[in-house]
mmCIF file of C-alpha atoms and ligand atoms in Angstrom:
data_model
loop_
_atom_site.group_PDB
_atom_site.id
_atom_site.type_symbol
_atom_site.label_atom_id
_atom_site.label_comp_id
_atom_site.label_asym_id
_atom_site.label_seq_id
_atom_site.Cartn_x
_atom_site.Cartn_y
_atom_site.Cartn_z
ATOM 1 C CA MET A 1 9.591 -39.767 -14.814
ATOM 2 C CA LYS A 2 8.042 -36.842 -16.687
ATOM 3 C CA LYS A 3 10.489 -34.593 -18.504
ATOM 4 C CA THR A 4 9.610 -30.905 -18.739
ATOM 5 C CA LEU A 5 11.304 -28.027 -20.564
ATOM 6 C CA ILE A 6 10.777 -24.548 -19.113
ATOM 7 C CA THR A 7 11.965 -21.562 -21.155
ATOM 8 C CA GLY A 8 12.651 -18.316 -19.345
ATOM 9 C CA ALA A 9 13.700 -20.528 -16.439
ATOM 10 C CA ALA A 10 15.875 -17.884 -14.770
ATOM 11 C CA GLY A 11 13.087 -15.313 -14.779
ATOM 12 C CA PHE A 12 10.420 -14.512 -12.218
ATOM 13 C CA LEU A 13 7.658 -16.878 -13.379
ATOM 14 C CA GLY A 14 10.021 -19.403 -14.981
ATOM 15 C CA SER A 15 12.059 -19.948 -11.821
ATOM 16 C CA HIS A 16 8.935 -20.488 -9.719
ATOM 17 C CA LEU A 17 7.681 -22.939 -12.337
ATOM 18 C CA CYS A 18 10.992 -24.848 -12.134
ATOM 19 C CA ASP A 19 10.492 -25.145 -8.364
ATOM 20 C CA ARG A 20 6.941 -26.394 -8.825
ATOM 21 C CA PHE A 21 7.765 -29.030 -11.435
ATOM 22 C CA ILE A 22 10.768 -30.248 -9.423
ATOM 23 C CA ALA A 23 8.414 -30.550 -6.433
ATOM 24 C CA GLU A 24 5.988 -32.536 -8.614
ATOM 25 C CA GLY A 25 8.785 -35.047 -9.314
ATOM 26 C CA HIS A 26 9.572 -34.048 -12.912
ATOM 27 C CA HIS A 27 12.959 -33.961 -14.576
ATOM 28 C CA VAL A 28 13.228 -30.260 -15.425
ATOM 29 C CA ILE A 29 15.300 -28.653 -18.155
ATOM 30 C CA GLY A 30 15.540 -24.907 -17.614
ATOM 31 C CA MET A 31 16.449 -22.788 -20.633
ATOM 32 C CA ASP A 32 17.298 -19.084 -20.633
ATOM 33 C CA ASN A 33 19.532 -16.662 -22.539
ATOM 34 C CA LEU A 34 19.866 -14.579 -19.335
ATOM 35 C CA ILE A 35 19.051 -11.327 -21.118
ATOM 36 C CA THR A 36 16.565 -10.413 -18.394
ATOM 37 C CA GLY A 37 16.737 -13.546 -16.230
ATOM 38 C CA ASP A 38 19.154 -14.099 -13.365
ATOM 39 C CA LEU A 39 20.856 -17.384 -12.458
ATOM 40 C CA LYS A 40 20.464 -16.480 -8.768
ATOM 41 C CA ASN A 41 16.782 -17.387 -9.140
ATOM 42 C CA ILE A 42 17.592 -21.028 -9.889
ATOM 43 C CA GLU A 43 21.027 -21.605 -8.377
ATOM 44 C CA HIS A 44 19.437 -23.629 -5.561
ATOM 45 C CA LEU A 45 18.341 -26.170 -8.207
ATOM 46 C CA PHE A 46 21.797 -26.741 -9.724
ATOM 47 C CA PRO A 47 22.841 -29.481 -7.258
ATOM 48 C CA LEU A 48 19.744 -31.554 -8.133
ATOM 49 C CA GLU A 49 20.147 -34.451 -10.527
ATOM 50 C CA ARG A 50 16.640 -33.853 -11.850
ATOM 51 C CA PHE A 51 17.538 -30.318 -12.972
ATOM 52 C CA GLU A 52 19.545 -29.258 -16.015
ATOM 53 C CA PHE A 53 20.190 -25.776 -17.323
ATOM 54 C CA TYR A 54 20.731 -24.849 -20.973
ATOM 55 C CA HIS A 55 22.072 -21.343 -21.633
ATOM 56 C CA HIS A 56 20.323 -20.886 -24.949
ATOM 57 C CA ASP A 57 18.375 -18.293 -26.923
ATOM 58 C CA VAL A 58 15.090 -19.866 -28.075
ATOM 59 C CA THR A 59 14.945 -17.633 -31.144
ATOM 60 C CA LYS A 60 17.725 -19.902 -32.475
ATOM 61 C CA PHE A 61 16.979 -23.538 -33.351
ATOM 62 C CA VAL A 62 16.219 -25.456 -30.129
ATOM 63 C CA HIS A 63 17.457 -29.003 -29.724
ATOM 64 C CA VAL A 64 16.858 -31.122 -26.647
ATOM 65 C CA PRO A 65 17.803 -34.794 -26.818
ATOM 66 C CA GLY A 66 15.687 -37.651 -25.488
ATOM 67 C CA LYS A 67 11.997 -37.735 -24.708
ATOM 68 C CA MET A 68 9.984 -34.739 -23.628
ATOM 69 C CA ASP A 69 6.538 -34.668 -22.036
ATOM 70 C CA TYR A 70 5.836 -30.995 -21.420
ATOM 71 C CA ILE A 71 7.116 -27.644 -22.643
ATOM 72 C CA LEU A 72 6.290 -24.367 -20.891
ATOM 73 C CA HIS A 73 7.285 -21.328 -22.941
ATOM 74 C CA PHE A 74 7.900 -18.465 -20.515
ATOM 75 C CA ALA A 75 10.870 -16.775 -22.174
ATOM 76 C CA SER A 76 10.135 -13.099 -22.840
ATOM 77 C CA PRO A 77 10.919 -9.664 -21.522
ATOM 78 C CA ALA A 78 7.742 -8.786 -19.656
ATOM 79 C CA SER A 79 7.923 -5.273 -18.307
ATOM 80 C CA PRO A 80 7.492 -2.008 -20.189
ATOM 81 C CA ILE A 81 11.045 -0.909 -19.290
ATOM 82 C CA ASP A 82 12.444 -4.136 -20.730
ATOM 83 C CA TYR A 83 10.553 -4.164 -23.943
ATOM 84 C CA LEU A 84 11.257 -0.504 -24.578
ATOM 85 C CA LYS A 85 14.982 -1.262 -24.209
ATOM 86 C CA ILE A 86 14.960 -4.478 -26.220
ATOM 87 C CA PRO A 87 11.970 -4.250 -28.572
ATOM 88 C CA ILE A 88 13.388 -6.479 -31.314
ATOM 89 C CA ASP A 89 14.306 -9.271 -28.885
ATOM 90 C CA THR A 90 10.794 -9.025 -27.468
ATOM 91 C CA LEU A 91 9.257 -9.463 -30.912
ATOM 92 C CA LYS A 92 11.637 -12.299 -31.777
ATOM 93 C CA VAL A 93 11.092 -14.381 -28.662
ATOM 94 C CA GLY A 94 7.299 -14.165 -28.985
ATOM 95 C CA SER A 95 7.365 -15.030 -32.693
ATOM 96 C CA LEU A 96 10.493 -16.982 -33.731
ATOM 97 C CA GLY A 97 10.968 -18.405 -30.247
ATOM 98 C CA THR A 98 7.392 -19.664 -30.105
ATOM 99 C CA LEU A 99 7.703 -21.145 -33.606
ATOM 100 C CA ASN A 100 10.854 -23.064 -32.586
ATOM 101 C CA LEU A 101 9.236 -24.418 -29.439
ATOM 102 C CA LEU A 102 6.066 -25.481 -31.234
ATOM 103 C CA GLY A 103 8.288 -27.327 -33.713
ATOM 104 C CA LEU A 104 10.145 -28.972 -30.836
ATOM 105 C CA ALA A 105 6.848 -29.995 -29.207
ATOM 106 C CA LYS A 106 5.688 -31.496 -32.495
ATOM 107 C CA ASP A 107 8.925 -33.494 -32.907
ATOM 108 C CA HIS A 108 8.699 -34.842 -29.367
ATOM 109 C CA GLY A 109 4.928 -35.308 -29.248
ATOM 110 C CA ALA A 110 5.016 -33.077 -26.159
ATOM 111 C CA ARG A 111 2.217 -30.974 -24.709
ATOM 112 C CA ILE A 112 3.101 -27.260 -24.816
ATOM 113 C CA LEU A 113 1.760 -24.402 -22.699
ATOM 114 C CA VAL A 114 2.605 -20.893 -23.889
ATOM 115 C CA ALA A 115 2.590 -17.776 -21.727
ATOM 116 C CA SER A 116 0.331 -15.074 -23.089
ATOM 117 C CA THR A 117 -0.728 -11.961 -21.263
ATOM 118 C CA SER A 118 -3.529 -9.591 -20.367
ATOM 119 C CA GLU A 119 -1.691 -7.206 -22.722
ATOM 120 C CA VAL A 120 -3.436 -8.958 -25.619
ATOM 121 C CA TYR A 121 -6.485 -6.950 -24.458
ATOM 122 C CA GLY A 122 -4.481 -3.693 -24.814
ATOM 123 C CA ASP A 123 -6.268 -0.696 -23.307
ATOM 124 C CA PRO A 124 -9.542 -2.584 -22.932
ATOM 125 C CA LEU A 125 -12.915 -1.154 -23.852
ATOM 126 C CA VAL A 126 -14.655 -4.016 -22.076
ATOM 127 C CA HIS A 127 -14.463 -4.408 -18.334
ATOM 128 C CA PRO A 128 -13.670 -6.849 -16.806
ATOM 129 C CA GLN A 129 -11.953 -8.708 -19.634
ATOM 130 C CA ASN A 130 -13.111 -12.198 -20.501
ATOM 131 C CA GLU A 131 -11.364 -14.459 -22.992
ATOM 132 C CA ASP A 132 -13.830 -13.685 -25.781
ATOM 133 C CA TYR A 133 -12.818 -10.017 -25.870
ATOM 134 C CA TYR A 134 -10.546 -9.323 -28.866
ATOM 135 C CA GLY A 135 -8.737 -6.377 -27.327
ATOM 136 C CA ASN A 136 -7.831 -2.810 -28.158
ATOM 137 C CA VAL A 137 -4.147 -2.825 -29.052
ATOM 138 C CA SER A 138 -2.045 -0.276 -30.892
ATOM 139 C CA PRO A 139 0.285 -2.251 -33.166
ATOM 140 C CA ILE A 140 2.684 0.685 -33.484
ATOM 141 C CA GLY A 141 2.707 2.030 -29.920
ATOM 142 C CA PRO A 142 5.614 1.374 -27.526
ATOM 143 C CA ARG A 143 3.832 -1.641 -26.021
ATOM 144 C CA GLY A 144 2.989 -2.989 -29.478
ATOM 145 C CA VAL A 145 6.186 -5.046 -29.618
ATOM 146 C CA TYR A 146 5.070 -7.059 -26.621
ATOM 147 C CA ASP A 147 1.323 -7.065 -27.217
ATOM 148 C CA GLU A 148 1.545 -8.054 -30.876
ATOM 149 C CA ALA A 149 4.264 -10.641 -30.233
ATOM 150 C CA LYS A 150 1.967 -12.290 -27.704
ATOM 151 C CA ARG A 151 -1.017 -12.078 -30.040
ATOM 152 C CA PHE A 152 1.094 -13.785 -32.693
ATOM 153 C CA LEU A 153 2.128 -16.378 -30.092
ATOM 154 C CA GLU A 154 -1.535 -17.220 -29.500
ATOM 155 C CA SER A 155 -2.271 -17.272 -33.197
ATOM 156 C CA ILE A 156 0.570 -19.609 -34.183
ATOM 157 C CA THR A 157 -0.151 -21.857 -31.198
ATOM 158 C CA MET A 158 -3.769 -22.308 -32.309
ATOM 159 C CA ALA A 159 -2.551 -22.915 -35.880
ATOM 160 C CA TYR A 160 -0.266 -25.733 -34.699
ATOM 161 C CA HIS A 161 -3.149 -27.145 -32.706
ATOM 162 C CA ARG A 162 -5.626 -27.020 -35.577
ATOM 163 C CA HIS A 163 -3.264 -27.877 -38.413
ATOM 164 C CA HIS A 164 -0.949 -30.405 -36.743
ATOM 165 C CA GLY A 165 -3.171 -31.577 -33.885
ATOM 166 C CA LEU A 166 -0.541 -30.387 -31.402
ATOM 167 C CA ASP A 167 -1.540 -30.599 -27.738
ATOM 168 C CA THR A 168 -1.463 -26.921 -26.735
ATOM 169 C CA ARG A 169 -2.486 -24.656 -23.841
ATOM 170 C CA ILE A 170 -2.547 -20.850 -23.653
ATOM 171 C CA VAL A 171 -2.512 -18.935 -20.385
ATOM 172 C CA ARG A 172 -3.285 -15.194 -20.294
ATOM 173 C CA ILE A 173 -1.370 -13.929 -17.298
ATOM 174 C CA PHE A 174 -2.485 -10.803 -15.468
ATOM 175 C CA ASN A 175 -0.187 -8.677 -13.245
ATOM 176 C CA THR A 176 1.610 -11.053 -10.899
ATOM 177 C CA TYR A 177 4.010 -10.264 -8.064
ATOM 178 C CA GLY A 178 6.239 -11.992 -5.550
ATOM 179 C CA SER A 179 9.828 -12.930 -4.812
ATOM 180 C CA ARG A 180 12.468 -12.867 -7.589
ATOM 181 C CA MET A 181 10.959 -9.962 -9.503
ATOM 182 C CA ARG A 182 13.807 -7.727 -10.590
ATOM 183 C CA LEU A 183 13.956 -4.607 -8.451
ATOM 184 C CA ASN A 184 14.859 -2.524 -11.488
ATOM 185 C CA ASP A 185 12.383 -3.925 -14.001
ATOM 186 C CA GLY A 186 10.088 -0.933 -13.569
ATOM 187 C CA ARG A 187 7.012 -2.951 -12.602
ATOM 188 C CA VAL A 188 4.950 -1.246 -10.015
ATOM 189 C CA VAL A 189 5.357 -3.727 -7.137
ATOM 190 C CA PRO A 190 9.193 -3.832 -7.077
ATOM 191 C CA ALA A 191 9.260 -0.124 -8.029
ATOM 192 C CA PHE A 192 7.201 0.986 -5.022
ATOM 193 C CA ILE A 193 8.715 -1.465 -2.520
ATOM 194 C CA GLY A 194 12.234 -0.631 -3.782
ATOM 195 C CA GLN A 195 11.573 3.084 -3.421
ATOM 196 C CA ALA A 196 10.239 2.603 0.111
ATOM 197 C CA LEU A 197 13.301 0.531 1.085
ATOM 198 C CA ARG A 198 15.730 3.078 -0.397
ATOM 199 C CA GLY A 199 13.969 5.961 1.325
ATOM 200 C CA GLN A 200 12.797 7.488 -1.951
ATOM 201 C CA ASP A 201 9.409 8.989 -2.736
ATOM 202 C CA LEU A 202 6.962 6.674 -4.502
ATOM 203 C CA THR A 203 6.422 7.615 -8.147
ATOM 204 C CA VAL A 204 2.795 7.325 -9.244
ATOM 205 C CA PHE A 205 2.375 7.687 -13.012
ATOM 206 C CA GLY A 206 -0.519 9.874 -14.146
ATOM 207 C CA ASP A 207 -3.022 10.722 -11.419
ATOM 208 C CA GLY A 208 -2.958 7.121 -10.191
ATOM 209 C CA SER A 209 -6.585 6.477 -11.129
ATOM 210 C CA GLN A 210 -5.604 3.661 -13.531
ATOM 211 C CA THR A 211 -6.456 0.255 -12.108
ATOM 212 C CA ARG A 212 -4.702 -3.092 -11.950
ATOM 213 C CA SER A 213 -5.394 -6.366 -10.183
ATOM 214 C CA PHE A 214 -2.468 -8.182 -8.616
ATOM 215 C CA THR A 215 -2.011 -11.937 -8.364
ATOM 216 C CA TYR A 216 0.385 -13.502 -5.887
ATOM 217 C CA ILE A 217 2.965 -15.783 -7.485
ATOM 218 C CA ASP A 218 1.821 -18.980 -5.710
ATOM 219 C CA ASP A 219 -1.728 -18.511 -7.015
ATOM 220 C CA GLN A 220 -0.423 -17.847 -10.517
ATOM 221 C CA ILE A 221 1.752 -20.973 -10.547
ATOM 222 C CA GLU A 222 -1.156 -23.098 -9.302
ATOM 223 C CA GLY A 223 -3.388 -21.774 -12.100
ATOM 224 C CA ILE A 224 -0.743 -22.486 -14.748
ATOM 225 C CA TYR A 225 -0.142 -25.985 -13.401
ATOM 226 C CA ARG A 226 -3.858 -26.796 -13.428
ATOM 227 C CA LEU A 227 -4.236 -25.486 -16.972
ATOM 228 C CA LEU A 228 -1.335 -27.607 -18.218
ATOM 229 C CA MET A 229 -2.883 -30.696 -16.653
ATOM 230 C CA SER A 230 -6.357 -29.920 -18.046
ATOM 231 C CA ASP A 231 -7.500 -30.746 -21.557
ATOM 232 C CA TYR A 232 -8.601 -27.191 -22.364
ATOM 233 C CA VAL A 233 -7.100 -25.645 -25.496
ATOM 234 C CA GLU A 234 -8.615 -22.137 -25.670
ATOM 235 C CA PRO A 235 -6.902 -19.294 -23.750
ATOM 236 C CA VAL A 236 -7.595 -19.005 -20.025
ATOM 237 C CA ASN A 237 -7.194 -15.835 -17.918
ATOM 238 C CA ILE A 238 -5.243 -16.371 -14.720
ATOM 239 C CA GLY A 239 -5.377 -13.319 -12.506
ATOM 240 C CA ASN A 240 -6.930 -11.833 -9.426
ATOM 241 C CA PRO A 241 -10.209 -9.961 -9.997
ATOM 242 C CA GLU A 242 -9.657 -7.738 -6.955
ATOM 243 C CA GLU A 243 -9.016 -4.368 -8.540
ATOM 244 C CA THR A 244 -7.247 -1.361 -7.067
ATOM 245 C CA THR A 245 -6.188 2.044 -8.329
ATOM 246 C CA ILE A 246 -2.443 2.636 -8.482
ATOM 247 C CA LEU A 247 -2.809 5.563 -6.058
ATOM 248 C CA GLU A 248 -4.539 3.368 -3.474
ATOM 249 C CA PHE A 249 -1.873 0.778 -4.093
ATOM 250 C CA ALA A 250 0.923 3.290 -3.389
ATOM 251 C CA GLU A 251 -0.819 4.197 -0.117
ATOM 252 C CA GLU A 252 -1.030 0.511 0.752
ATOM 253 C CA ILE A 253 2.736 0.097 0.200
ATOM 254 C CA ILE A 254 3.488 3.160 2.358
ATOM 255 C CA LYS A 255 1.441 1.630 5.162
ATOM 256 C CA LEU A 256 2.982 -1.805 4.762
ATOM 257 C CA THR A 257 6.583 -0.597 4.728
ATOM 258 C CA GLY A 258 6.110 2.115 7.362
ATOM 259 C CA THR A 259 8.109 4.522 5.205
ATOM 260 C CA ASP A 260 7.614 8.242 5.754
ATOM 261 C CA GLN A 261 8.223 8.974 2.079
ATOM 262 C CA LYS A 262 5.645 10.833 0.022
ATOM 263 C CA ILE A 263 3.856 10.062 -3.217
ATOM 264 C CA VAL A 264 5.048 12.077 -6.219
ATOM 265 C CA PHE A 265 3.298 12.167 -9.572
ATOM 266 C CA LYS A 266 5.008 11.590 -12.944
ATOM 267 C CA PRO A 267 3.564 11.613 -16.472
ATOM 268 C CA LEU A 268 1.584 8.550 -17.509
ATOM 269 C CA PRO A 269 3.562 6.490 -20.050
ATOM 270 C CA GLN A 270 2.089 6.255 -23.553
ATOM 271 C CA ASP A 271 -0.511 3.482 -24.008
ATOM 272 C CA ASP A 272 -0.589 2.683 -20.287
ATOM 273 C CA PRO A 273 -3.936 0.869 -19.954
ATOM 274 C CA LEU A 274 -6.457 2.773 -17.832
ATOM 275 C CA GLN A 275 -8.051 -0.291 -16.345
ATOM 276 C CA ARG A 276 -7.432 -3.974 -16.163
ATOM 277 C CA GLN A 277 -9.340 -6.679 -14.345
ATOM 278 C CA PRO A 278 -9.689 -10.316 -15.317
ATOM 279 C CA ASP A 279 -12.964 -12.141 -15.641
ATOM 280 C CA ILE A 280 -11.934 -15.534 -14.262
ATOM 281 C CA SER A 281 -15.219 -17.406 -14.788
ATOM 282 C CA ARG A 282 -13.501 -19.752 -17.241
ATOM 283 C CA ALA A 283 -10.632 -20.615 -14.864
ATOM 284 C CA LYS A 284 -13.156 -21.214 -12.087
ATOM 285 C CA GLU A 285 -15.313 -23.459 -14.203
ATOM 286 C CA ILE A 286 -12.660 -25.431 -16.070
ATOM 287 C CA LEU A 287 -9.789 -25.522 -13.592
ATOM 288 C CA ASP A 288 -11.698 -25.036 -10.354
ATOM 289 C CA TRP A 289 -9.127 -22.301 -9.733
ATOM 290 C CA GLU A 290 -9.360 -18.954 -8.030
ATOM 291 C CA PRO A 291 -6.758 -16.894 -6.149
ATOM 292 C CA LYS A 292 -6.400 -17.728 -2.476
ATOM 293 C CA VAL A 293 -3.785 -15.272 -1.211
ATOM 294 C CA GLU A 294 -5.083 -11.908 0.066
ATOM 295 C CA ARG A 295 -3.167 -8.892 -1.219
ATOM 296 C CA ALA A 296 -2.082 -7.834 2.281
ATOM 297 C CA GLU A 297 -0.609 -11.278 2.906
ATOM 298 C CA GLY A 298 1.076 -11.573 -0.501
ATOM 299 C CA LEU A 299 2.531 -8.075 -0.317
ATOM 300 C CA LYS A 300 3.973 -8.806 3.108
ATOM 301 C CA LYS A 301 5.764 -11.864 1.722
ATOM 302 C CA ALA A 302 7.026 -9.899 -1.276
ATOM 303 C CA TYR A 303 8.208 -7.107 1.033
ATOM 304 C CA ASN A 304 10.109 -9.593 3.212
ATOM 305 C CA TYR A 305 11.852 -10.919 0.103
ATOM 306 C CA PHE A 306 12.928 -7.478 -1.109
ATOM 307 C CA LYS A 307 13.980 -6.502 2.424
ATOM 308 C CA SER A 308 16.328 -9.493 2.539
ATOM 309 C CA LEU A 309 18.327 -8.243 -0.471
ATOM 310 C CA SER A 310 21.727 -6.602 0.038
ATOM 311 C CA PRO A 311 22.110 -2.802 -0.205
ATOM 312 C CA GLU A 312 24.091 -3.306 -3.456
ATOM 313 C CA GLN A 313 21.166 -5.219 -4.963
ATOM 314 C CA LEU A 314 18.766 -2.595 -3.691
ATOM 315 C CA TRP A 315 20.726 0.176 -5.388
ATOM 316 C CA GLU A 316 21.800 -1.791 -8.447
ATOM 317 C CA ALA A 317 21.662 0.399 -11.537
ATOM 318 C CA HIS A 318 19.523 -0.682 -14.455
ATOM 319 C CA ARG A 319 21.084 -3.571 -16.235
ATOM 320 C CA ASP A 320 22.874 -2.654 -19.420
ATOM 321 C CA PHE A 321 21.355 -5.072 -21.883
ATOM 322 C CA SER A 322 23.887 -4.283 -24.580
ATOM 323 C CA ASN A 323 26.576 -5.927 -22.436
ATOM 324 C CA ASN A 324 24.508 -9.029 -22.063
ATOM 325 C CA LYS A 325 24.088 -10.102 -25.618
HETATM 326 N N1 LIG B 1 3.366 2.612 -12.251
HETATM 327 C C1 LIG B 1 3.509 3.709 -11.431
HETATM 328 N N2 LIG B 1 4.745 3.961 -10.895
HETATM 329 C C2 LIG B 1 5.837 3.174 -11.108
HETATM 330 C C3 LIG B 1 5.677 2.040 -11.932
HETATM 331 C C4 LIG B 1 4.434 1.780 -12.509
HETATM 332 O O1 LIG B 1 2.549 4.451 -11.200
HETATM 333 O O2 LIG B 1 6.921 3.492 -10.572
HETATM 334 C C5 LIG B 1 2.052 2.326 -12.854
HETATM 335 C C6 LIG B 1 2.060 2.112 -14.356
HETATM 336 O O3 LIG B 1 1.968 3.333 -15.053
HETATM 337 C C7 LIG B 1 0.856 1.229 -14.568
HETATM 338 C C8 LIG B 1 0.773 0.423 -13.272
HETATM 339 O O4 LIG B 1 1.588 1.101 -12.318
HETATM 340 O O5 LIG B 1 -0.308 2.007 -14.694
HETATM 341 C C9 LIG B 1 1.257 -1.007 -13.420
HETATM 342 O O6 LIG B 1 2.508 -0.975 -14.041
HETATM 343 P P1 LIG B 1 3.361 -2.274 -14.363
HETATM 344 O O7 LIG B 1 4.538 -1.839 -15.177
HETATM 345 O O8 LIG B 1 3.637 -2.994 -13.098
HETATM 346 O O9 LIG B 1 2.414 -3.206 -15.212
HETATM 347 P P2 LIG B 1 1.493 -2.980 -16.523
HETATM 348 O O10 LIG B 1 1.386 -1.522 -16.854
HETATM 349 O O11 LIG B 1 2.146 -3.770 -17.598
HETATM 350 O O12 LIG B 1 0.208 -3.542 -16.072
#
């Protein structure tokens, strides 16, 4: 039986990855320090013999006994609200955490896939973004802690590959949405759906002309799985090329939820990229992957998930990270 370590297991992507690798018949070790993750996302896996959970911070030395086949490094705060609140942790998990996991992979002779991000392209001057674009990132801006940590993650991963012959994969993840996103993480999908469900106006930042492209979680997980099982070492974009402006997106959410709330405009956060759209030619060619779920269908599923949450969860105040350390 294959044994697979997934860091960030209690998070949005990590928990869906745990489900997928359990379904593929692996023995899965989930690891998380629960700083932004939530055990609720994986509690259904606890009764399974093939699932173990380690409450551990990957920026500290990581030890896992026995053999290991695969490591997926998905531990990181991943929304602007989170990395503005916990910038140092964000830098540490992308740098020290990645270093520890690469070392672990080397010890075990395991294949490792690390989660990078479209943020490595910063506020892109090239559109759409293919993997050969080097990006336009401010190292000292508020997003720098995330963007530069992920750029370092890519850099050290390639160094381990070239210098130690480690079997590595790098996925560049574009905006992804679905169940188990935190309602209060500030990302636009839970923000808008949460506002609609609470009867609040939808807050569009700037004039809403900035663009994003949204990938449904099932498509994202499929892309990551295919990349891990491929033999391709260079970074691969996994995202949906269908682009929308944030204003159009807000209108779409109003229609979907049937809310009679209005759209209100707030200042655009600093360094908020004006446009973002993946070029997925590489994923198509190498992984034979492209997104399958239409936005209307994916958003409906996400809406049904958020609608099923309790009123307390819906109104839950922002998590106080200082109490969680
Ligand atoms: N956004 C918005 N209102 C919100 C939350 C986000 O208009 O309540 C905008 C945000 O400024 C950005 C886009 O939606 O332009 C996507 O934001 P998100 O945080 O989801 O992802 P990222 O900026 O990292 O792509």
